PDB file of C-alpha atoms and ligand atoms in Angstrom:
ATOM      1  CA  MET A   1     128.926  95.165  82.459  1.00  0.00           C
ATOM      2  CA  VAL A   2     126.119  95.542  84.975  1.00  0.00           C
ATOM      3  CA  THR A   3     127.178  95.679  88.646  1.00  0.00           C
ATOM      4  CA  GLN A   4     125.276  95.606  91.954  1.00  0.00           C
ATOM      5  CA  THR A   5     126.021  99.267  92.618  1.00  0.00           C
ATOM      6  CA  ASP A   6     124.185 100.283  89.420  1.00  0.00           C
ATOM      7  CA  PHE A   7     120.955  99.584  91.346  1.00  0.00           C
ATOM      8  CA  SER A   8     121.822 101.739  94.341  1.00  0.00           C
ATOM      9  CA  THR A   9     119.768 104.848  95.107  1.00  0.00           C
ATOM     10  CA  GLY A  10     121.959 105.653  98.114  1.00  0.00           C
ATOM     11  CA  ARG A  11     119.066 104.781 100.454  1.00  0.00           C
ATOM     12  CA  LEU A  12     118.807 101.714 102.655  1.00  0.00           C
ATOM     13  CA  PRO A  13     115.600  99.774 103.312  1.00  0.00           C
ATOM     14  CA  THR A  14     113.755 100.332 106.576  1.00  0.00           C
ATOM     15  CA  TRP A  15     113.236  96.582 107.116  1.00  0.00           C
ATOM     16  CA  CYS A  16     113.701  95.125 110.609  1.00  0.00           C
ATOM     17  CA  PRO A  17     117.226  93.764 111.126  1.00  0.00           C
ATOM     18  CA  GLY A  18     117.227  90.135 109.956  1.00  0.00           C
ATOM     19  CA  CYS A  19     114.137  90.449 107.740  1.00  0.00           C
ATOM     20  CA  GLY A  20     114.070  87.913 104.877  1.00  0.00           C
ATOM     21  CA  ASP A  21     113.466  90.771 102.461  1.00  0.00           C
ATOM     22  CA  PHE A  22     117.211  91.532 102.644  1.00  0.00           C
ATOM     23  CA  GLY A  23     118.017  88.095 101.203  1.00  0.00           C
ATOM     24  CA  ILE A  24     115.494  88.467  98.384  1.00  0.00           C
ATOM     25  CA  TRP A  25     116.794  91.946  97.577  1.00  0.00           C
ATOM     26  CA  ALA A  26     120.350  90.574  97.345  1.00  0.00           C
ATOM     27  CA  ALA A  27     119.231  87.666  95.152  1.00  0.00           C
ATOM     28  CA  ILE A  28     117.340  89.973  92.774  1.00  0.00           C
ATOM     29  CA  LYS A  29     120.422  92.158  92.302  1.00  0.00           C
ATOM     30  CA  ASN A  30     122.673  89.103  91.866  1.00  0.00           C
ATOM     31  CA  ALA A  31     120.300  87.736  89.238  1.00  0.00           C
ATOM     32  CA  LEU A  32     120.207  91.021  87.312  1.00  0.00           C
ATOM     33  CA  VAL A  33     124.006  91.130  87.272  1.00  0.00           C
ATOM     34  CA  LYS A  34     124.096  87.533  85.972  1.00  0.00           C
ATOM     35  CA  LEU A  35     121.504  88.364  83.326  1.00  0.00           C
ATOM     36  CA  ASN A  36     123.384  91.584  82.462  1.00  0.00           C
ATOM     37  CA  LEU A  37     120.112  93.503  82.820  1.00  0.00           C
ATOM     38  CA  GLY A  38     120.832  97.086  83.879  1.00  0.00           C
ATOM     39  CA  PRO A  39     118.485  99.571  85.556  1.00  0.00           C
ATOM     40  CA  ALA A  40     117.058 100.706  82.209  1.00  0.00           C
ATOM     41  CA  ASP A  41     116.690  97.213  80.673  1.00  0.00           C
ATOM     42  CA  ALA A  42     113.634  95.973  82.572  1.00  0.00           C
ATOM     43  CA  VAL A  43     110.595  97.253  84.446  1.00  0.00           C
ATOM     44  CA  PHE A  44     109.891  96.465  88.102  1.00  0.00           C
ATOM     45  CA  VAL A  45     106.349  96.706  89.402  1.00  0.00           C
ATOM     46  CA  PHE A  46     105.872  96.673  93.164  1.00  0.00           C
ATOM     47  CA  GLY A  47     102.844  96.097  95.334  1.00  0.00           C
ATOM     48  CA  ILE A  48     102.392  97.708  98.741  1.00  0.00           C
ATOM     49  CA  GLY A  49     103.915  96.106 101.791  1.00  0.00           C
ATOM     50  CA  CYS A  50     107.157  95.785 103.741  1.00  0.00           C
ATOM     51  CA  ASN A  51     108.677  94.015 100.722  1.00  0.00           C
ATOM     52  CA  SER A  52     107.875  96.947  98.462  1.00  0.00           C
ATOM     53  CA  ASN A  53     110.067  99.263 100.516  1.00  0.00           C
ATOM     54  CA  MET A  54     112.662  97.905  98.066  1.00  0.00           C
ATOM     55  CA  TYR A  55     111.192 100.421  95.611  1.00  0.00           C
ATOM     56  CA  ASP A  56     112.951 103.293  97.417  1.00  0.00           C
ATOM     57  CA  CYS A  57     116.346 101.613  97.387  1.00  0.00           C
ATOM     58  CA  PHE A  58     116.363 100.135  93.927  1.00  0.00           C
ATOM     59  CA  GLN A  59     117.596 102.274  91.044  1.00  0.00           C
ATOM     60  CA  ALA A  60     115.622 101.012  88.042  1.00  0.00           C
ATOM     61  CA  VAL A  61     112.466 101.684  86.044  1.00  0.00           C
ATOM     62  CA  ASN A  62     110.024 101.168  88.914  1.00  0.00           C
ATOM     63  CA  PHE A  63     106.303 101.486  89.427  1.00  0.00           C
ATOM     64  CA  GLU A  64     104.631 101.214  92.786  1.00  0.00           C
ATOM     65  CA  SER A  65     101.094 100.031  92.186  1.00  0.00           C
ATOM     66  CA  LEU A  66      98.080 100.008  94.476  1.00  0.00           C
ATOM     67  CA  HIS A  67      97.989  97.138  96.971  1.00  0.00           C
ATOM     68  CA  GLY A  68      96.832  94.034  95.072  1.00  0.00           C
ATOM     69  CA  ARG A  69      97.183  95.620  91.648  1.00  0.00           C
ATOM     70  CA  PRO A  70     100.743  95.116  90.385  1.00  0.00           C
ATOM     71  CA  LEU A  71      99.721  92.403  87.925  1.00  0.00           C
ATOM     72  CA  PRO A  72      97.238  94.478  85.883  1.00  0.00           C
ATOM     73  CA  LEU A  73      99.894  97.176  85.619  1.00  0.00           C
ATOM     74  CA  ALA A  74     102.544  94.647  84.590  1.00  0.00           C
ATOM     75  CA  SER A  75     100.187  93.037  82.059  1.00  0.00           C
ATOM     76  CA  GLY A  76      99.503  96.463  80.556  1.00  0.00           C
ATOM     77  CA  ILE A  77     103.224  97.117  80.216  1.00  0.00           C
ATOM     78  CA  ARG A  78     103.699  93.783  78.451  1.00  0.00           C
ATOM     79  CA  LEU A  79     100.780  94.500  76.104  1.00  0.00           C
ATOM     80  CA  VAL A  80     102.249  97.832  75.082  1.00  0.00           C
ATOM     81  CA  ASN A  81     105.862  96.685  74.821  1.00  0.00           C
ATOM     82  CA  ASN A  82     106.252  92.943  74.527  1.00  0.00           C
ATOM     83  CA  LYS A  83     110.030  93.203  74.228  1.00  0.00           C
ATOM     84  CA  LEU A  84     110.448  94.608  77.734  1.00  0.00           C
ATOM     85  CA  PRO A  85     111.272  92.220  80.613  1.00  0.00           C
ATOM     86  CA  VAL A  86     108.830  92.790  83.473  1.00  0.00           C
ATOM     87  CA  PHE A  87     109.335  91.728  87.099  1.00  0.00           C
ATOM     88  CA  VAL A  88     106.651  91.997  89.767  1.00  0.00           C
ATOM     89  CA  ILE A  89     107.658  92.156  93.419  1.00  0.00           C
ATOM     90  CA  ALA A  90     104.926  91.781  96.034  1.00  0.00           C
ATOM     91  CA  GLY A  91     103.922  90.092  99.291  1.00  0.00           C
ATOM     92  CA  ASP A  92     101.657  87.096  99.827  1.00  0.00           C
ATOM     93  CA  GLY A  93      98.875  89.448 100.930  1.00  0.00           C
ATOM     94  CA  ASP A  94      99.203  91.500  97.800  1.00  0.00           C
ATOM     95  CA  ALA A  95      99.559  88.506  95.483  1.00  0.00           C
ATOM     96  CA  LEU A  96      96.947  86.153  96.916  1.00  0.00           C
ATOM     97  CA  GLY A  97      94.591  88.336  98.973  1.00  0.00           C
ATOM     98  CA  GLU A  98      93.571  91.594  97.374  1.00  0.00           C
ATOM     99  CA  GLY A  99      95.284  90.613  94.104  1.00  0.00           C
ATOM    100  CA  GLY A 100      94.175  86.969  94.095  1.00  0.00           C
ATOM    101  CA  ASN A 101      91.856  87.406  91.147  1.00  0.00           C
ATOM    102  CA  HIS A 102      94.607  88.995  89.054  1.00  0.00           C
ATOM    103  CA  PHE A 103      96.971  86.170  89.986  1.00  0.00           C
ATOM    104  CA  ILE A 104      94.599  83.544  88.567  1.00  0.00           C
ATOM    105  CA  HIS A 105      93.879  85.378  85.329  1.00  0.00           C
ATOM    106  CA  THR A 106      97.474  86.415  84.643  1.00  0.00           C
ATOM    107  CA  ALA A 107      98.465  82.771  85.083  1.00  0.00           C
ATOM    108  CA  ARG A 108      95.883  81.452  82.649  1.00  0.00           C
ATOM    109  CA  ARG A 109      96.720  84.129  80.081  1.00  0.00           C
ATOM    110  CA  ASN A 110     100.413  83.367  80.444  1.00  0.00           C
ATOM    111  CA  HIS A 111     101.765  86.906  80.195  1.00  0.00           C
ATOM    112  CA  ASP A 112     105.555  86.876  80.133  1.00  0.00           C
ATOM    113  CA  ILE A 113     106.059  88.251  83.655  1.00  0.00           C
ATOM    114  CA  THR A 114     108.367  87.128  86.474  1.00  0.00           C
ATOM    115  CA  TYR A 115     106.446  87.236  89.741  1.00  0.00           C
ATOM    116  CA  ILE A 116     108.509  87.207  92.946  1.00  0.00           C
ATOM    117  CA  ILE A 117     106.262  86.677  95.972  1.00  0.00           C
ATOM    118  CA  HIS A 118     107.703  87.525  99.406  1.00  0.00           C
ATOM    119  CA  ASP A 119     105.747  84.893 101.317  1.00  0.00           C
ATOM    120  CA  ASN A 120     106.012  85.700 105.036  1.00  0.00           C
ATOM    121  CA  GLN A 121     102.462  84.456 105.820  1.00  0.00           C
ATOM    122  CA  TYR A 122     101.454  87.810 107.302  1.00  0.00           C
ATOM    123  CA  TYR A 123     100.265  91.265 106.345  1.00  0.00           C
ATOM    124  CA  ALA A 124     103.461  92.636 107.833  1.00  0.00           C
ATOM    125  CA  LEU A 125     103.416  96.335 106.928  1.00  0.00           C
ATOM    126  CA  THR A 126     100.044  96.784 108.582  1.00  0.00           C
ATOM    127  CA  THR A 127     101.557  95.181 111.725  1.00  0.00           C
ATOM    128  CA  GLY A 128     100.813  91.491 111.447  1.00  0.00           C
ATOM    129  CA  GLN A 129      97.290  90.556 110.382  1.00  0.00           C
ATOM    130  CA  THR A 130      96.278  87.187 108.908  1.00  0.00           C
ATOM    131  CA  SER A 131      97.169  86.747 105.240  1.00  0.00           C
ATOM    132  CA  PRO A 132      95.945  84.071 102.806  1.00  0.00           C
ATOM    133  CA  THR A 133      99.027  81.935 103.528  1.00  0.00           C
ATOM    134  CA  SER A 134      98.860  82.212 107.352  1.00  0.00           C
ATOM    135  CA  PHE A 135      98.726  78.733 108.836  1.00  0.00           C
ATOM    136  CA  CYS A 136      95.821  77.490 110.983  1.00  0.00           C
ATOM    137  CA  GLY A 137      96.556  78.333 114.596  1.00  0.00           C
ATOM    138  CA  PHE A 138      98.808  81.334 113.844  1.00  0.00           C
ATOM    139  CA  LYS A 139      98.110  84.062 116.382  1.00  0.00           C
ATOM    140  CA  THR A 140      97.855  87.342 114.516  1.00  0.00           C
ATOM    141  CA  LYS A 141      96.573  90.854 115.190  1.00  0.00           C
ATOM    142  CA  SER A 142      93.335  89.994 113.395  1.00  0.00           C
ATOM    143  CA  ASP A 143      93.059  86.445 114.846  1.00  0.00           C
ATOM    144  CA  PRO A 144      94.412  86.725 118.409  1.00  0.00           C
ATOM    145  CA  ASP A 145      92.947  83.312 119.317  1.00  0.00           C
ATOM    146  CA  GLY A 146      94.488  81.639 116.259  1.00  0.00           C
ATOM    147  CA  VAL A 147      93.631  81.481 112.559  1.00  0.00           C
ATOM    148  CA  ILE A 148      90.795  79.052 111.811  1.00  0.00           C
ATOM    149  CA  GLU A 149      90.779  79.255 107.992  1.00  0.00           C
ATOM    150  CA  ASN A 150      92.784  76.905 105.796  1.00  0.00           C
ATOM    151  CA  PRO A 151      95.747  78.638 104.126  1.00  0.00           C
ATOM    152  CA  LEU A 152      96.092  78.937 100.381  1.00  0.00           C
ATOM    153  CA  ASN A 153      98.889  76.941  98.786  1.00  0.00           C
ATOM    154  CA  PRO A 154     100.442  79.395  96.273  1.00  0.00           C
ATOM    155  CA  LEU A 155     102.050  76.590  94.271  1.00  0.00           C
ATOM    156  CA  THR A 156      98.981  74.397  93.728  1.00  0.00           C
ATOM    157  CA  LEU A 157      96.963  77.535  92.974  1.00  0.00           C
ATOM    158  CA  ALA A 158      99.540  78.645  90.384  1.00  0.00           C
ATOM    159  CA  LEU A 159      99.580  75.170  88.836  1.00  0.00           C
ATOM    160  CA  SER A 160      95.818  74.907  88.524  1.00  0.00           C
ATOM    161  CA  ALA A 161      95.431  78.477  87.245  1.00  0.00           C
ATOM    162  CA  GLY A 162      97.882  77.676  84.426  1.00  0.00           C
ATOM    163  CA  ALA A 163     101.175  79.345  85.391  1.00  0.00           C
ATOM    164  CA  SER A 164     103.790  77.955  83.013  1.00  0.00           C
ATOM    165  CA  PHE A 165     106.672  78.160  85.519  1.00  0.00           C
ATOM    166  CA  VAL A 166     106.154  77.420  89.209  1.00  0.00           C
ATOM    167  CA  ALA A 167     109.004  77.481  91.719  1.00  0.00           C
ATOM    168  CA  ARG A 168     109.775  77.942  95.402  1.00  0.00           C
ATOM    169  CA  GLY A 169     112.855  79.598  96.904  1.00  0.00           C
ATOM    170  CA  PHE A 170     114.056  80.522 100.391  1.00  0.00           C
ATOM    171  CA  ALA A 171     115.313  83.969 101.404  1.00  0.00           C
ATOM    172  CA  GLY A 172     117.937  82.257 103.590  1.00  0.00           C
ATOM    173  CA  ASP A 173     119.595  80.619 100.563  1.00  0.00           C
ATOM    174  CA  ILE A 174     120.586  83.543  98.371  1.00  0.00           C
ATOM    175  CA  THR A 175     122.691  81.515  95.922  1.00  0.00           C
ATOM    176  CA  HIS A 176     119.860  79.106  95.143  1.00  0.00           C
ATOM    177  CA  LEU A 177     117.324  81.929  95.020  1.00  0.00           C
ATOM    178  CA  THR A 178     119.515  83.877  92.578  1.00  0.00           C
ATOM    179  CA  ASP A 179     119.575  80.850  90.278  1.00  0.00           C
ATOM    180  CA  LEU A 180     115.779  80.506  90.476  1.00  0.00           C
ATOM    181  CA  ILE A 181     115.263  84.190  89.612  1.00  0.00           C
ATOM    182  CA  VAL A 182     117.559  83.835  86.585  1.00  0.00           C
ATOM    183  CA  LYS A 183     115.620  80.748  85.423  1.00  0.00           C
ATOM    184  CA  ALA A 184     112.247  82.376  86.098  1.00  0.00           C
ATOM    185  CA  HIS A 185     113.286  85.356  83.983  1.00  0.00           C
ATOM    186  CA  ASN A 186     114.635  83.132  81.186  1.00  0.00           C
ATOM    187  CA  HIS A 187     111.346  81.229  81.058  1.00  0.00           C
ATOM    188  CA  LYS A 188     108.993  82.620  78.455  1.00  0.00           C
ATOM    189  CA  GLY A 189     105.601  82.931  80.139  1.00  0.00           C
ATOM    190  CA  PHE A 190     104.165  83.636  83.575  1.00  0.00           C
ATOM    191  CA  SER A 191     106.766  82.590  86.159  1.00  0.00           C
ATOM    192  CA  VAL A 192     105.618  82.314  89.747  1.00  0.00           C
ATOM    193  CA  LEU A 193     108.390  82.233  92.322  1.00  0.00           C
ATOM    194  CA  ASP A 194     107.065  81.822  95.843  1.00  0.00           C
ATOM    195  CA  VAL A 195     109.838  82.803  98.251  1.00  0.00           C
ATOM    196  CA  LEU A 196     109.745  81.687 101.882  1.00  0.00           C
ATOM    197  CA  GLN A 197     110.552  84.937 103.644  1.00  0.00           C
ATOM    198  CA  PRO A 198     111.122  84.893 107.396  1.00  0.00           C
ATOM    199  CA  CYS A 199     109.423  87.858 109.081  1.00  0.00           C
ATOM    200  CA  VAL A 200     111.449  88.092 112.270  1.00  0.00           C
ATOM    201  CA  THR A 201     108.975  90.460 113.911  1.00  0.00           C
ATOM    202  CA  PHE A 202     105.662  88.627 113.469  1.00  0.00           C
ATOM    203  CA  ASN A 203     106.235  85.070 112.269  1.00  0.00           C
ATOM    204  CA  HIS A 204     107.681  83.120 115.190  1.00  0.00           C
ATOM    205  CA  VAL A 205     106.635  79.763 113.752  1.00  0.00           C
ATOM    206  CA  ASN A 206     108.343  79.717 110.347  1.00  0.00           C
ATOM    207  CA  THR A 207     111.766  81.144 111.162  1.00  0.00           C
ATOM    208  CA  TYR A 208     115.187  80.822 109.473  1.00  0.00           C
ATOM    209  CA  GLN A 209     115.949  77.990 111.858  1.00  0.00           C
ATOM    210  CA  THR A 210     112.743  76.000 111.349  1.00  0.00           C
ATOM    211  CA  TYR A 211     112.927  76.474 107.583  1.00  0.00           C
ATOM    212  CA  ARG A 212     116.558  75.280 107.556  1.00  0.00           C
ATOM    213  CA  GLU A 213     115.484  72.083 109.322  1.00  0.00           C
ATOM    214  CA  LYS A 214     112.770  71.382 106.749  1.00  0.00           C
ATOM    215  CA  VAL A 215     113.916  72.598 103.318  1.00  0.00           C
ATOM    216  CA  TYR A 216     115.601  70.440 100.696  1.00  0.00           C
ATOM    217  CA  LYS A 217     116.294  70.972  96.987  1.00  0.00           C
ATOM    218  CA  LEU A 218     114.598  69.085  94.175  1.00  0.00           C
ATOM    219  CA  ASP A 219     117.362  67.113  92.502  1.00  0.00           C
ATOM    220  CA  ALA A 220     118.242  66.262  88.904  1.00  0.00           C
ATOM    221  CA  GLY A 221     115.973  63.180  89.058  1.00  0.00           C
ATOM    222  CA  TYR A 222     112.892  65.373  89.411  1.00  0.00           C
ATOM    223  CA  ASN A 223     111.021  66.022  86.147  1.00  0.00           C
ATOM    224  CA  PRO A 224     109.485  69.532  86.108  1.00  0.00           C
ATOM    225  CA  LYS A 225     107.472  68.694  82.963  1.00  0.00           C
ATOM    226  CA  ASP A 226     105.252  66.293  84.917  1.00  0.00           C
ATOM    227  CA  LYS A 227     102.308  68.317  86.232  1.00  0.00           C
ATOM    228  CA  MET A 228     100.873  65.574  88.445  1.00  0.00           C
ATOM    229  CA  GLN A 229     104.248  65.141  90.114  1.00  0.00           C
ATOM    230  CA  ALA A 230     104.398  68.922  90.533  1.00  0.00           C
ATOM    231  CA  TYR A 231     101.083  68.865  92.423  1.00  0.00           C
ATOM    232  CA  ALA A 232     102.365  66.067  94.673  1.00  0.00           C
ATOM    233  CA  LYS A 233     105.580  67.977  95.436  1.00  0.00           C
ATOM    234  CA  ALA A 234     103.663  71.216  95.965  1.00  0.00           C
ATOM    235  CA  MET A 235     101.567  69.487  98.666  1.00  0.00           C
ATOM    236  CA  GLU A 236     104.500  67.851 100.419  1.00  0.00           C
ATOM    237  CA  TRP A 237     104.909  70.568 103.053  1.00  0.00           C
ATOM    238  CA  GLU A 238     101.331  70.243 104.297  1.00  0.00           C
ATOM    239  CA  GLN A 239     101.452  66.443 104.133  1.00  0.00           C
ATOM    240  CA  THR A 240     104.902  65.543 105.492  1.00  0.00           C
ATOM    241  CA  GLY A 241     106.418  68.749 106.894  1.00  0.00           C
ATOM    242  CA  LYS A 242     109.341  68.605 104.444  1.00  0.00           C
ATOM    243  CA  ILE A 243     109.663  71.652 102.171  1.00  0.00           C
ATOM    244  CA  PRO A 244     110.955  71.137  98.636  1.00  0.00           C
ATOM    245  CA  LEU A 245     112.696  74.078  96.941  1.00  0.00           C
ATOM    246  CA  GLY A 246     113.327  74.495  93.217  1.00  0.00           C
ATOM    247  CA  ILE A 247     111.388  74.418  89.959  1.00  0.00           C
ATOM    248  CA  PHE A 248     108.239  72.359  90.430  1.00  0.00           C
ATOM    249  CA  TYR A 249     106.813  72.851  86.956  1.00  0.00           C
ATOM    250  CA  GLU A 250     107.787  74.320  83.627  1.00  0.00           C
ATOM    251  CA  GLU A 251     105.997  74.127  80.280  1.00  0.00           C
ATOM    252  CA  GLU A 252     106.339  75.896  76.953  1.00  0.00           C
ATOM    253  CA  ARG A 253     103.103  77.622  76.023  1.00  0.00           C
ATOM    254  CA  GLN A 254     102.264  80.556  73.815  1.00  0.00           C
ATOM    255  CA  ILE A 255     102.222  83.833  75.730  1.00  0.00           C
ATOM    256  CA  TYR A 256      99.194  86.100  75.603  1.00  0.00           C
ATOM    257  CA  GLU A 257     101.139  88.997  74.048  1.00  0.00           C
ATOM    258  CA  GLU A 258     101.942  86.856  71.018  1.00  0.00           C
ATOM    259  CA  THR A 259      98.411  85.647  70.396  1.00  0.00           C
ATOM    260  CA  MET A 260      97.282  89.138  69.379  1.00  0.00           C
ATOM    261  CA  GLU A 261      97.513  89.909  65.688  1.00  0.00           C
ATOM    262  CA  GLN A 262      98.173  93.602  66.443  1.00  0.00           C
ATOM    263  CA  THR A 263     101.367  92.920  68.395  1.00  0.00           C
ATOM    264  CA  GLN A 264     102.660  89.652  66.947  1.00  0.00           C
ATOM    265  CA  LYS A 265     105.303  91.337  64.822  1.00  0.00           C
ATOM    266  CA  VAL A 266     105.738  94.838  66.240  1.00  0.00           C
ATOM    267  CA  SER A 267     105.076  96.068  69.775  1.00  0.00           C
ATOM    268  CA  LEU A 268     102.306  98.658  70.139  1.00  0.00           C
ATOM    269  CA  VAL A 269     104.842 101.162  71.411  1.00  0.00           C
ATOM    270  CA  GLN A 270     106.729 100.968  68.102  1.00  0.00           C
ATOM    271  CA  GLN A 271     103.653 101.419  65.938  1.00  0.00           C
ATOM    272  CA  PRO A 272     102.703 104.827  64.506  1.00  0.00           C
ATOM    273  CA  LEU A 273      99.826 106.635  66.126  1.00  0.00           C
ATOM    274  CA  ASN A 274      97.244 106.799  63.343  1.00  0.00           C
ATOM    275  CA  PRO A 275      94.824 109.656  63.702  1.00  0.00           C
ATOM    276  CA  ILE A 276      91.627 108.160  65.052  1.00  0.00           C
ATOM    277  CA  ASP A 277      88.324 109.979  64.984  1.00  0.00           C
ATOM    278  CA  LEU A 278      87.406 109.577  68.652  1.00  0.00           C
ATOM    279  CA  ASN A 279      84.194 111.582  68.185  1.00  0.00           C
ATOM    280  CA  SER A 280      82.665 108.938  65.966  1.00  0.00           C
ATOM    281  CA  LEU A 281      83.608 106.273  68.523  1.00  0.00           C
ATOM    282  CA  ILE A 282      82.071 108.317  71.358  1.00  0.00           C
ATOM    283  CA  ASN A 283      78.929 109.007  69.343  1.00  0.00           C
ATOM    284  CA  GLU A 284      78.545 105.312  68.628  1.00  0.00           C
ATOM    285  CA  THR A 285      78.396 104.541  72.343  1.00  0.00           C
ATOM    286  CA  LEU A 286      76.017 107.355  73.317  1.00  0.00           C
TER     287      LEU A 286
HETATM  288  C1  TPP B 301      93.788  98.961  98.467  1.00  0.00           C
HETATM  289  C2  TPP B 301      94.518  98.818  99.782  1.00  0.00           C
HETATM  290  N1  TPP B 301      94.069  97.935 100.684  1.00  0.00           N
HETATM  291  C3  TPP B 301      94.710  97.751 101.855  1.00  0.00           C
HETATM  292  C4  TPP B 301      95.817  98.496 102.107  1.00  0.00           C
HETATM  293  C5  TPP B 301      96.525  98.352 103.434  1.00  0.00           C
HETATM  294  N2  TPP B 301      97.707  97.522 103.304  1.00  0.00           N
HETATM  295  C6  TPP B 301      98.921  98.068 103.061  1.00  0.00           C
HETATM  296  S1  TPP B 301     100.132  96.910 103.027  1.00  0.00           S
HETATM  297  C7  TPP B 301      99.013  95.681 103.351  1.00  0.00           C
HETATM  298  C8  TPP B 301      99.422  94.259 103.522  1.00  0.00           C
HETATM  299  C9  TPP B 301     100.774  93.932 103.087  1.00  0.00           C
HETATM  300  O1  TPP B 301     100.962  92.550 103.207  1.00  0.00           O
HETATM  301  P1  TPP B 301     101.779  91.773 102.136  1.00  0.00           P
HETATM  302  O2  TPP B 301     101.282  92.059 100.773  1.00  0.00           O
HETATM  303  O3  TPP B 301     101.805  90.331 102.501  1.00  0.00           O
HETATM  304  O4  TPP B 301     103.225  92.403 102.242  1.00  0.00           O
HETATM  305  P2  TPP B 301     104.224  92.451 103.507  1.00  0.00           P
HETATM  306  O5  TPP B 301     103.962  93.742 104.207  1.00  0.00           O
HETATM  307  O6  TPP B 301     103.968  91.262 104.343  1.00  0.00           O
HETATM  308  O7  TPP B 301     105.569  92.446 102.858  1.00  0.00           O
HETATM  309  C10 TPP B 301      97.720  96.171 103.469  1.00  0.00           C
HETATM  310  C11 TPP B 301      96.539  95.354 103.751  1.00  0.00           C
HETATM  311  C12 TPP B 301      96.269  99.414 101.137  1.00  0.00           C
HETATM  312  N3  TPP B 301      97.385 100.124 101.303  1.00  0.00           N
HETATM  313  N4  TPP B 301      95.595  99.554  99.988  1.00  0.00           N
HETATM  314  S1  SF4 B 302     107.714  93.419 109.915  1.00  0.00           S
HETATM  315 FE1  SF4 B 302     108.478  91.468 109.106  1.00  0.00          FE
HETATM  316  S2  SF4 B 302     108.364  91.657 106.873  1.00  0.00           S
HETATM  317 FE2  SF4 B 302     108.216  93.732 107.745  1.00  0.00          FE
HETATM  318  S3  SF4 B 302     110.314  94.508 107.742  1.00  0.00           S
HETATM  319 FE3  SF4 B 302     109.941  93.596 109.757  1.00  0.00          FE
HETATM  320  S4  SF4 B 302     110.661  91.479 109.574  1.00  0.00           S
HETATM  321 FE4  SF4 B 302     110.409  92.274 107.510  1.00  0.00          FE
END
């Protein structure tokens, strides 16, 4: 039986009191307990940012990547061992700024990875610069007169890039977020979970209170197989101000790892290392 304390390193995060990262951290641990996945049963790849401070406090098989690069690392892990569950934990800057290219290509390849994006609409660790999801008019360290660029919508981007599971959660609703993380993990394919994460220090527009006034949950009448409806729901926030939470889209599609003849039956990590004459390979390329 996996318990919450199995993931404890004895250290506490250095997040500001009230940071939404606490709620996401709790939901991740709840989900792992529900899934009965212990510290050695999955791999966690972190980006760089406030969110990734979780790395220090989370007893598991962890990698801290370069900023923007957790997805290539996670994809590599899946290619080598396609039986291993892989979670990626990163911020909106990491996921959609420096790592934006990786986001698109991991989605279209449909690697079986669960991607949890801490979307606080700021580069928080570096003290509050504009990120790709900062709203027009936000006053930030890098745009003191207000952001003039249009923000990226992580959900419509994920849908059009080909993510096979697209969902949105809220760090202030840990029970619902736990359920979404469980479902994202159970989905076979690239699962994008954009989590609205209040940053109490920099984001004074989208706070716990304003989110609570705007969020609502997609109900049983919503069909997550309908991609056009998913686009419409994903644009609702910018069009009406209401913020739907839940699974916007889910499809069954072959994952990249299973399209490769070499790994269809047996993971690379379980295959014998045949002696390869590297010299002939090197000579061929010289
Ligand atoms: C390659 C590289 N570029 C830039 C940085 C500087 N840097 C560190 S964290 C960060 C932004 C973090 O923002 P985000 O990913 O949204 O996470 P948050 O801190 O908001 O949780 C940046 C730009 C870096 N460490 N490495
Ligand atoms: S700066 Fe924002 S994101 Fe970073 S720890 Fe503080 S509240 Fe959280």
